[in-house]
Coordinates of C-alpha atoms in Angstrom, one line a residue:
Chain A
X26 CA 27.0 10.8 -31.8
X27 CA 27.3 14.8 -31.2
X28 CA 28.6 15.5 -27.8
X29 CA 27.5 19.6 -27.4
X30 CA 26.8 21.5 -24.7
X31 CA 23.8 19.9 -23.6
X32 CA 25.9 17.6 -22.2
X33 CA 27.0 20.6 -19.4
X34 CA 24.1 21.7 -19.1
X35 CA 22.0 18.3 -18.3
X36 CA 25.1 18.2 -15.9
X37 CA 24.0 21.4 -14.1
X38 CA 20.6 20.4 -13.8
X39 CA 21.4 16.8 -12.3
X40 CA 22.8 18.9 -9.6
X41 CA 20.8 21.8 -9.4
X42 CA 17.7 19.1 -9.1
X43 CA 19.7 17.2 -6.5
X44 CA 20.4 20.2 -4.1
X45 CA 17.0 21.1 -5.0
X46 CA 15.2 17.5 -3.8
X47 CA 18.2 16.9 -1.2
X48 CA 16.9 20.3 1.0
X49 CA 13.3 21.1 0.0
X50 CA 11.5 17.9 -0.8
X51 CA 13.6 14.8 1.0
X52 CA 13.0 16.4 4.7
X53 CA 9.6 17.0 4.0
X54 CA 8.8 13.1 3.4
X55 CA 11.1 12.5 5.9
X56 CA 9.3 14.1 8.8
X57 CA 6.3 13.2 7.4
X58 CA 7.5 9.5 7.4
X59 CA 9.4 9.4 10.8
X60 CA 6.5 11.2 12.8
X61 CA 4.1 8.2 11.3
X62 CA 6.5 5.8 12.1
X63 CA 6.6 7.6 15.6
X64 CA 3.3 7.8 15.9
X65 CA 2.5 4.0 15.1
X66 CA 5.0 2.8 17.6
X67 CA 3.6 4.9 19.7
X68 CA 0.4 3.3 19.3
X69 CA 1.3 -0.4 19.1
X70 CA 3.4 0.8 23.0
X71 CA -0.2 2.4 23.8
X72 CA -2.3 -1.1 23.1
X73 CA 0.4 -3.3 25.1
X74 CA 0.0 -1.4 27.7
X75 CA -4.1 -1.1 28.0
X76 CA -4.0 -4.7 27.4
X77 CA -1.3 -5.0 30.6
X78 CA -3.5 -2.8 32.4
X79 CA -6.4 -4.9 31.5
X80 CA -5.0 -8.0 32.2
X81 CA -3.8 -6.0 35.5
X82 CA -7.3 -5.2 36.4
X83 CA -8.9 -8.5 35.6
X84 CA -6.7 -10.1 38.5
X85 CA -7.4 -7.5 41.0
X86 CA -11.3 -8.3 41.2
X87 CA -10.7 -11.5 41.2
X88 CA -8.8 -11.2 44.2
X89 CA -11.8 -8.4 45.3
X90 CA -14.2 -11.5 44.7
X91 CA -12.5 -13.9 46.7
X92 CA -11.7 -11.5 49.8
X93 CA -15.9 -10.8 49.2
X94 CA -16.7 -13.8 48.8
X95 CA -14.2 -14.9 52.4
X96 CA -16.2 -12.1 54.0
X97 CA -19.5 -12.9 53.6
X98 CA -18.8 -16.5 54.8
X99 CA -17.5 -14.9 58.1
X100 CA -20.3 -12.5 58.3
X101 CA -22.7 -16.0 57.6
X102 CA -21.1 -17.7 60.1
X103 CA -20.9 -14.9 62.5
X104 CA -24.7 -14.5 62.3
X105 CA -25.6 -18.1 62.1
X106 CA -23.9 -18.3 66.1
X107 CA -25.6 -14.9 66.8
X108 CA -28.5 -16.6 65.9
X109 CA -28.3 -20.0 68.2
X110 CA -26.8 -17.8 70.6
X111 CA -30.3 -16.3 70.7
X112 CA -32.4 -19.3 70.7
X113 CA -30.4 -20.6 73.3
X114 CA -31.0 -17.3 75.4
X115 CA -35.0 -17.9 74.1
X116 CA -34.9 -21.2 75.6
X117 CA -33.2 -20.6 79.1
X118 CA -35.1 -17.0 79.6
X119 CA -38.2 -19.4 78.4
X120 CA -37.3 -22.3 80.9
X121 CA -36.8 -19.9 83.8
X122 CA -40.4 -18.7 83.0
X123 CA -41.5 -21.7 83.1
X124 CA -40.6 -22.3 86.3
X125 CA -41.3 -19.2 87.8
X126 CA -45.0 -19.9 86.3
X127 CA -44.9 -23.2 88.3
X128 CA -43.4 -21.9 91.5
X129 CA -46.4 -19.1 91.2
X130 CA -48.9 -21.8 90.3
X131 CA -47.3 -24.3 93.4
X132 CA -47.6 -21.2 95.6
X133 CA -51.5 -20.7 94.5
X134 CA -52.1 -24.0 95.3
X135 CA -50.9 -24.1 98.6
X136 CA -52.5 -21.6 99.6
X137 CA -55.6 -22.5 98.3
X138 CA -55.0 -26.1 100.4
X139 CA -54.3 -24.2 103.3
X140 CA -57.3 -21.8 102.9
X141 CA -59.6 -25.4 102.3
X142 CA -57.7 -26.3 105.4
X143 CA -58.6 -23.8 107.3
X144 CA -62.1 -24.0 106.2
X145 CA -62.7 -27.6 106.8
X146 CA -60.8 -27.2 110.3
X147 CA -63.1 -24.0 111.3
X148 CA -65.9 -26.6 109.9
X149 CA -64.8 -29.9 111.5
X150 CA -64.6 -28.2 115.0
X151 CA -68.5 -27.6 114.3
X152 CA -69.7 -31.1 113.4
X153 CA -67.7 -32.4 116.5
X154 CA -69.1 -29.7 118.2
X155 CA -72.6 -30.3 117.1
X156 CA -71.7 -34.6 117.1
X157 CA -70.4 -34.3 121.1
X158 CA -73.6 -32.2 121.9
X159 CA -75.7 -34.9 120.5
X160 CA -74.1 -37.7 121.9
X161 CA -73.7 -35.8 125.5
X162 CA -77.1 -33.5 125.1
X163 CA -76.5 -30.8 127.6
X164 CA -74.9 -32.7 130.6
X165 CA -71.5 -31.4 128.9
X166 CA -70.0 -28.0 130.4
X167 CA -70.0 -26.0 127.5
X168 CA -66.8 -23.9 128.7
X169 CA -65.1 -26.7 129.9
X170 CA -65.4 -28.8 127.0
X171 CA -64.2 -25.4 124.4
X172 CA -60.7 -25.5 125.5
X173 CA -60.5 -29.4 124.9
X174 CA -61.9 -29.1 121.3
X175 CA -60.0 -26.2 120.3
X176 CA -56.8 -28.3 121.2
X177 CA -58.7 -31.0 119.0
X178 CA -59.1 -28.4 116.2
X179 CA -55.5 -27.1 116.3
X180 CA -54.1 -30.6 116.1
X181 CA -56.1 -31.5 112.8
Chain B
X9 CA -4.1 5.6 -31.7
X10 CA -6.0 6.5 -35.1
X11 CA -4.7 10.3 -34.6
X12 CA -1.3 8.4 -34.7
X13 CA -1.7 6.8 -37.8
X14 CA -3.5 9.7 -39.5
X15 CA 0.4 11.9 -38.2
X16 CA 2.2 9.4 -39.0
X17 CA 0.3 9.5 -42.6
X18 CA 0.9 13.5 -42.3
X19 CA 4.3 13.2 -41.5
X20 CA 4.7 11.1 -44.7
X21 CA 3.4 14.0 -46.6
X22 CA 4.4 16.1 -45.0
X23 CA 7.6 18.9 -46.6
X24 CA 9.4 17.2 -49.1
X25 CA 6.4 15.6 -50.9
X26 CA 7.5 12.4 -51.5
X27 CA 9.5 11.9 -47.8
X28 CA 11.1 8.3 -47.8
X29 CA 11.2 6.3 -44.4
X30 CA 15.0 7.1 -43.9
X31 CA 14.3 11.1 -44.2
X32 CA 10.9 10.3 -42.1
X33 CA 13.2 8.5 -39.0
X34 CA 16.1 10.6 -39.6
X35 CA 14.5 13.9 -39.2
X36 CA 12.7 12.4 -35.5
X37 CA 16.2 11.3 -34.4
X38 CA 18.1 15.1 -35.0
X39 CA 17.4 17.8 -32.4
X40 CA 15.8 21.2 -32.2
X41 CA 19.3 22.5 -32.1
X42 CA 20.4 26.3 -31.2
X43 CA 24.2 27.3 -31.2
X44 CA 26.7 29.0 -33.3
X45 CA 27.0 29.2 -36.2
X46 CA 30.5 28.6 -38.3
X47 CA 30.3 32.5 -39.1
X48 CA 29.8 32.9 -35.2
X49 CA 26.0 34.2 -35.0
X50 CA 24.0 32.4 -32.7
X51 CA 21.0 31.0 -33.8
X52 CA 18.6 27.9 -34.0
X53 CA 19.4 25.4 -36.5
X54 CA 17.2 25.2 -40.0
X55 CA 18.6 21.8 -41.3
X56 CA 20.2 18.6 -39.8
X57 CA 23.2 20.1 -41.9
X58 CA 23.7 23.4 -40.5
X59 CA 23.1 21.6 -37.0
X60 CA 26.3 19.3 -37.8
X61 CA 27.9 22.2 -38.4
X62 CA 27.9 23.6 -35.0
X63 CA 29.6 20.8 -33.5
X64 CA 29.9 21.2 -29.6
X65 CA 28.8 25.1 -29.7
X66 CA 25.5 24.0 -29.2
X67 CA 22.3 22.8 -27.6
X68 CA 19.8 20.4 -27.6
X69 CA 16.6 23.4 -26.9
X70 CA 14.2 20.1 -27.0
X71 CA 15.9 17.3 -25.3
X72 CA 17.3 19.9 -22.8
X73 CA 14.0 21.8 -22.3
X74 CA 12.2 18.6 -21.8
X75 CA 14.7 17.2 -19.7
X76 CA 14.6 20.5 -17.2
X77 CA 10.2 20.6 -17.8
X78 CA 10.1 16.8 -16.6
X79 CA 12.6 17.7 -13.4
X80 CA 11.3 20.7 -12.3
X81 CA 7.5 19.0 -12.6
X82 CA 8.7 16.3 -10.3
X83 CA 10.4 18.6 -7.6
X84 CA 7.8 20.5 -7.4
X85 CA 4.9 18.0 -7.9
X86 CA 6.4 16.1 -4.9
X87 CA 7.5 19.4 -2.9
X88 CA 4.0 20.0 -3.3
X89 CA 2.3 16.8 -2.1
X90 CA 5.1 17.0 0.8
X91 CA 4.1 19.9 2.1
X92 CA 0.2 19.3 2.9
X93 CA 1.5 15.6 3.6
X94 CA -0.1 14.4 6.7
X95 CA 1.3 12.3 9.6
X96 CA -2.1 10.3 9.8
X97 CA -3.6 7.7 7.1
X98 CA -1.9 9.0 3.9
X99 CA -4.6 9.4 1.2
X100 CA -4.3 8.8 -2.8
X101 CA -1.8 11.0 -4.6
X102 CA 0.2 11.1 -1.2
X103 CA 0.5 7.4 -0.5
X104 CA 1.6 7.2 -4.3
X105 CA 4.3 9.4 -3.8
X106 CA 5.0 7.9 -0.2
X107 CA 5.6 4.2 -1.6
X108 CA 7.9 5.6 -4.3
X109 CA 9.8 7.7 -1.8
X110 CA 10.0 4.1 0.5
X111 CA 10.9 2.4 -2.4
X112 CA 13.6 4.6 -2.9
X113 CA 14.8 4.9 0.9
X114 CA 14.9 1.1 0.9
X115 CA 17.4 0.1 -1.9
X116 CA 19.1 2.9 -0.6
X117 CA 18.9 1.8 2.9
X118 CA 20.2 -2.1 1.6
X119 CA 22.9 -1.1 -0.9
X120 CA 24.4 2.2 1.1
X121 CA 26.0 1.2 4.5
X122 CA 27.2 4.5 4.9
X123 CA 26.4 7.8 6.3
X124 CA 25.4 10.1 4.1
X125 CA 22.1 11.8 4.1
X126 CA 22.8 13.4 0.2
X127 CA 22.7 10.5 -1.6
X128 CA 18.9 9.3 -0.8
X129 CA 17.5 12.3 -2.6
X130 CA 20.2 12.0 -5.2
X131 CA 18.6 8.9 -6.0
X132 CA 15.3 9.5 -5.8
X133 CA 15.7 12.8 -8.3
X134 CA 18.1 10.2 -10.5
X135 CA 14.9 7.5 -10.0
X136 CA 11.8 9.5 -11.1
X137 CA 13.5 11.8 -13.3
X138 CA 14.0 9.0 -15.3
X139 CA 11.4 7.5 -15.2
X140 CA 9.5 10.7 -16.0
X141 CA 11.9 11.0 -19.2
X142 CA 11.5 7.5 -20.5
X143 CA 7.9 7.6 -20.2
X144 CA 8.2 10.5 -23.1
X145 CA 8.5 7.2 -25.0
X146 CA 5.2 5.9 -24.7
X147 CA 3.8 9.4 -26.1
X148 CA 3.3 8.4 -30.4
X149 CA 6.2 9.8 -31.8
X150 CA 4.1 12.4 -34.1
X151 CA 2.0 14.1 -31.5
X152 CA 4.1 16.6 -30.3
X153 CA 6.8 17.0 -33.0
X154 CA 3.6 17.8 -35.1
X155 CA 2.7 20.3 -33.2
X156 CA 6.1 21.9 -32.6
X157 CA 6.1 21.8 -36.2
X158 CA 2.7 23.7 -36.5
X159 CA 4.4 26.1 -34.1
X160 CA 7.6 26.2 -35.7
X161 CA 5.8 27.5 -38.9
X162 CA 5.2 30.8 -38.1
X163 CA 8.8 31.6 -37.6
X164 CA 10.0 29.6 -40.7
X165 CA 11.0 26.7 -39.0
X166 CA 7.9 24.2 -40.9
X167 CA 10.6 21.1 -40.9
X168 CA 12.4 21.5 -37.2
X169 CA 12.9 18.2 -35.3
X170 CA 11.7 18.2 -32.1
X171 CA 12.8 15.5 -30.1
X172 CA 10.6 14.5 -27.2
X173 CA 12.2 11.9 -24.9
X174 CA 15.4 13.0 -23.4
X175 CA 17.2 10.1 -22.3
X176 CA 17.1 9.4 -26.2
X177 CA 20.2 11.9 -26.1
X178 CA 23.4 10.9 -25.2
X179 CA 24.3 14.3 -24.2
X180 CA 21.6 13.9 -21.5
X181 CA 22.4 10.6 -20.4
X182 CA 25.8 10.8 -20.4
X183 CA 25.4 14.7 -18.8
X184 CA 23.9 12.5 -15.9
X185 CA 26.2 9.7 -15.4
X186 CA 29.2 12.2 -15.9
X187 CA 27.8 14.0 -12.6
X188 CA 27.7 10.7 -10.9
X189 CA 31.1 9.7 -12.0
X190 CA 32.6 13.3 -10.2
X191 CA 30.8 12.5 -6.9
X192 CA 32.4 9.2 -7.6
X193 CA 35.6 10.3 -7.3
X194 CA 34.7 13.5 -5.1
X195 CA 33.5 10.6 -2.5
X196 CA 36.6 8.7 -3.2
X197 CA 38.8 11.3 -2.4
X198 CA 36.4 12.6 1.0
X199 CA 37.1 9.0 2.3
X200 CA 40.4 8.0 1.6
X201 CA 42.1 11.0 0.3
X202 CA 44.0 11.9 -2.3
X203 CA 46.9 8.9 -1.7
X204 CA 44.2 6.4 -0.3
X205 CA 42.1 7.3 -4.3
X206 CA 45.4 7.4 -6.1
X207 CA 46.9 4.0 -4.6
X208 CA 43.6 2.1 -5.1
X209 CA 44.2 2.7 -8.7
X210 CA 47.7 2.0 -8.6
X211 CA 48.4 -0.8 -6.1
X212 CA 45.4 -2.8 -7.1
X213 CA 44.4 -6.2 -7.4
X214 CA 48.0 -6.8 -7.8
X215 CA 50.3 -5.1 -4.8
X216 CA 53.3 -2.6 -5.9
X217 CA 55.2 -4.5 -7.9
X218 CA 52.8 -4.5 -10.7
X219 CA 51.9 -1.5 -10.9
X220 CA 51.8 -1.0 -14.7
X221 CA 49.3 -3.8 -14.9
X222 CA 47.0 -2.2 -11.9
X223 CA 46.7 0.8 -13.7
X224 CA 45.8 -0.6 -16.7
X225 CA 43.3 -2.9 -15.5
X226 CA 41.9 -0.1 -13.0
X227 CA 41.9 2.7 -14.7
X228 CA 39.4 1.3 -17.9
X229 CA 37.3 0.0 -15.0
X230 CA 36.9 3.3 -13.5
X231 CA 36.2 5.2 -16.9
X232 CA 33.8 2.6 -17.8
X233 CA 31.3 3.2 -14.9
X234 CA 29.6 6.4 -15.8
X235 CA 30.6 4.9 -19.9
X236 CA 28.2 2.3 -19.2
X237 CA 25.6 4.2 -17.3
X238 CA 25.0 6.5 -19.3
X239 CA 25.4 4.4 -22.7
X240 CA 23.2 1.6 -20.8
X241 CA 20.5 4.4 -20.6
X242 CA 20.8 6.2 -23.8
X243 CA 21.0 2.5 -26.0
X244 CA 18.0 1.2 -24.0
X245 CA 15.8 4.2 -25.2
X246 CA 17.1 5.3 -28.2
X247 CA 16.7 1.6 -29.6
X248 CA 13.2 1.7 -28.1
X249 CA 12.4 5.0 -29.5
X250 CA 14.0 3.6 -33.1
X251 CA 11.7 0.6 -33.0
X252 CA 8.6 3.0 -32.6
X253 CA 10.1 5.3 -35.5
X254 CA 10.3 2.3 -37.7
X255 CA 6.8 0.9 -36.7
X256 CA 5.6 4.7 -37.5
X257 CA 7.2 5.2 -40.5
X258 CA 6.8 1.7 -42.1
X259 CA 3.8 0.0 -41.3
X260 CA 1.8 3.5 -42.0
X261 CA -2.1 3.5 -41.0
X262 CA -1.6 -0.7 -39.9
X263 CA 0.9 0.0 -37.2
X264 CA -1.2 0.2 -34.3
X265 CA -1.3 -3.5 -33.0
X266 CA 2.7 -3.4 -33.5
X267 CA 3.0 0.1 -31.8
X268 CA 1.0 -1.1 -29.3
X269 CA 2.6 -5.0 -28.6
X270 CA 5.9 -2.8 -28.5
X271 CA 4.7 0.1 -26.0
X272 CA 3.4 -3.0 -23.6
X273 CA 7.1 -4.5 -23.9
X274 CA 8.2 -0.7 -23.5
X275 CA 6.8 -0.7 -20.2
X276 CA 8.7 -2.8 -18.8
X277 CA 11.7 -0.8 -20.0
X278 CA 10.9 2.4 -18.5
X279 CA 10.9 2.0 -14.8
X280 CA 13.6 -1.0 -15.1
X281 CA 16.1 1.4 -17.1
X282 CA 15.4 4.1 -14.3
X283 CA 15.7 1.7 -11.7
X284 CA 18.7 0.6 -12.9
X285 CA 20.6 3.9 -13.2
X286 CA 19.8 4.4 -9.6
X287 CA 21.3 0.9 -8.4
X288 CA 24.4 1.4 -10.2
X289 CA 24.9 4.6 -8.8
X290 CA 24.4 3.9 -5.2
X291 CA 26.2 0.4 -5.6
X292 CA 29.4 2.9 -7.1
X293 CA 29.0 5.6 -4.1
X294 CA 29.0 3.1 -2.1
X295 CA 32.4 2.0 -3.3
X296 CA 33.4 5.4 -3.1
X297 CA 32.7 5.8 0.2
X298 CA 34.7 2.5 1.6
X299 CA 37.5 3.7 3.4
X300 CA 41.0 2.5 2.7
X301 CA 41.8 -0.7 2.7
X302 CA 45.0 -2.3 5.0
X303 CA 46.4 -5.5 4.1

């Protein structure tokens, strides 16, 4: 086995390589190597936290749907008594019509009653009138008998 | 595979016209050596001989050069992949480099409970260096010392060895282990100091009274961490590389279902040897970097 100087020289290189991989080409990998590493935690942090923010967003409309959902049963309900509140309205305001209309109609007839009256009174006065002079012909005082039947009349 | 066989057949022929199996093997295990000479010129070596000859004034120009090539390709492959890295869904070429860098951080991360942001790169430049230099392996052993050859020719050098897979060389592995084993005992001394180092060697397993004993069981153990490291590396390849040399050189023109069982096995040797090295030197820095003990 010849030892020579190769032996040194290998020597020199082992640590001439070593300085040389230890400052220029180590770091570089390094970096490279710890940014990734960075980068992927980064990442993995990134997707937890869309997935919180999902799961987040998921329970806030469901509590939108059930306040909605609470709501429009109180606006239901709200117009449902709006709405028998107006049919009850219908049916008083129709009611009172109804009797006004047969107060009106009660009024008409009357009247007319009293109008028939009148007319069958103005008539009746007449025929007894026309019967008595029949019955009497002549020997009746004419004035003296119109104060008698008029009482008749106005007694009818 | 056939251009294997056909170089391998070359190589046979090749310079000393009737080249036996030994010279063939022999000649791919020496190195491409450049150093001085025993009358003091520098030079590169012509013959395994006059390589011998220099002893320790020398150097491996292929193992060394391939060694430095493989590095530098990997720093600044991945320097370059780093910089127009992006922080989004990494594509192709950058998620390759991005598992092998979180491979990395991850033994790292279980086997080093302490702080220290130095020896993450050191293991990934210890991890795909490696790897890169092992996989020199699984090139056939004649492509490129047959064209270093072709190269070598025109300067007179028609029967240099060129030795293409670096971690074949002990100088190289041991070079690397022998680095590991100073931050070993730089990190020793950082976190205990000098006393805390010196008494784990001395007081240890045993208490004071046995001191002779301590350092005799302690101080083997600590010279035979970057001993084994390196020599686990080295003796992995180089009997790797030998079995391809003698598949080459044996078998001939048949060798290419054997090469090829042997490159599959090889496979698996490549990235475990690598992986390997890095392990033991973060499981030994971490050691290192244990503050002193109290009993």
């Amino acid at each position: 086995m010849d030892i020579t100087l190769t032996i040194i020289g290998q020597s020199v290189a082992f640590f001439v390589f070593w300085w040389f991989c230890a400052k220029y080409v180590w770091p570089l990998f390094m970096d490279v190597m710890n940014e990734r590493r960075q980068k992927i935690a980064d990442g993995l942090e990134a997707a937890a936290r869309a997935e919180e923010d999902l799961e987040l967003a998921q329970a806030k409309s469901t509590d939108q749907l059930k306040e909605a959902k609470v709501e429009a049963a109180g606006i239901i309900d709200l117009a449902n008594k709006r709405g028998s509140q107006i049919v009850e309205e219908a049916k008083d305001q129709a009611k009172e019509e109804a009797k006004r209309i047969v107060a009106g109609a009660q009024a008409d007839i009357e009247q007319e009653v009293n109008r028939a009256k009148e007319a069958l009174r103005a008539q009746v006065s007449a025929i007894a009138i026309a019967g008595a002079e029949k019955i009497l012909e002549g020997s009746i005082d004419q004035a003296a008998n119109e104060d008698m039947l008029n009482k008749l009349a106005s007694e009818l | 595979m056939a251009e294997l066989a056909e170089a391998a057949h070359a190589a046979a022929e090749h310079g000393a016209e009737s080249q036996t199996v030994q010279e063939y093997i022999s000649h791919h295990l020496s190195y491409l050596t450049y150093g001085r000479f025993p009358d003091g010129h520098w030079g590169l070596a012509h013959t395994i001989e006059e390589a011998t000859e220099m002893g320790f004034m020398s150097i491996h120009v292929d193992t060394m050069g391939w060694s430095l090539f493989l590095g530098a390709a990997f720093l600044l492959f991945f320097r370059h992949i780093g910089k127009r890295a992006t922080t989004g869904v990494p594509s192709g070429i950058q998620n390759f480099v991005e598992s092998i860098f979180e491979f990395v951080e991850a033994r790292v991360n279980e086997g080093f409970i302490y702080k220290n942001p130095y020896v993450a790169p050191l293991c990934l430049t210890v991890f795909v260096w490696i790897i890169l230099m092992n996989t020199m392996d699984l090139v056939p052993v004649d492509w490129i010392p047959e064209i270093a050859m072709a190269v070598g020719g025109l300067w007179g050098l028609e029967h240099m060895s060129f030795k293409v897979v670096p971690t074949t060389d002990p100088n190289i592995t041991m070079g690397m282990s022998i680095s590991v084993f100073f931050l070993i005992i730089y990190y020793s001394i950082k976190s205990k100091g000098v006393g805390g180092f010196l008494s784990e060697l001395a007081f240890h397993p045993f208490g004071k009274w046995m001191l002779p004993f301590n350092l005799i069981i302690e101080i083997p153990t600590l010279f035979a961490k970057p001993i084994s490291l390196g020599l686990r590396l080295f003796g992995n390849l180089y009997a790797g590389e030998l079995l391809f040399l003698l598949i080459s050189g044996l078998l001939g023109v048949y060798q290419l279902p054997a090469h090829f069982v042997w490159a599959v096995f090889h496979l698996l040797v490549v990235p475990l040897q690598a992986f390997v090295f890095m392990m033991l030197t973060i499981v030994y820095l971490n050691a290192a970097h244990e503050p002193v003990e109290h009993h």
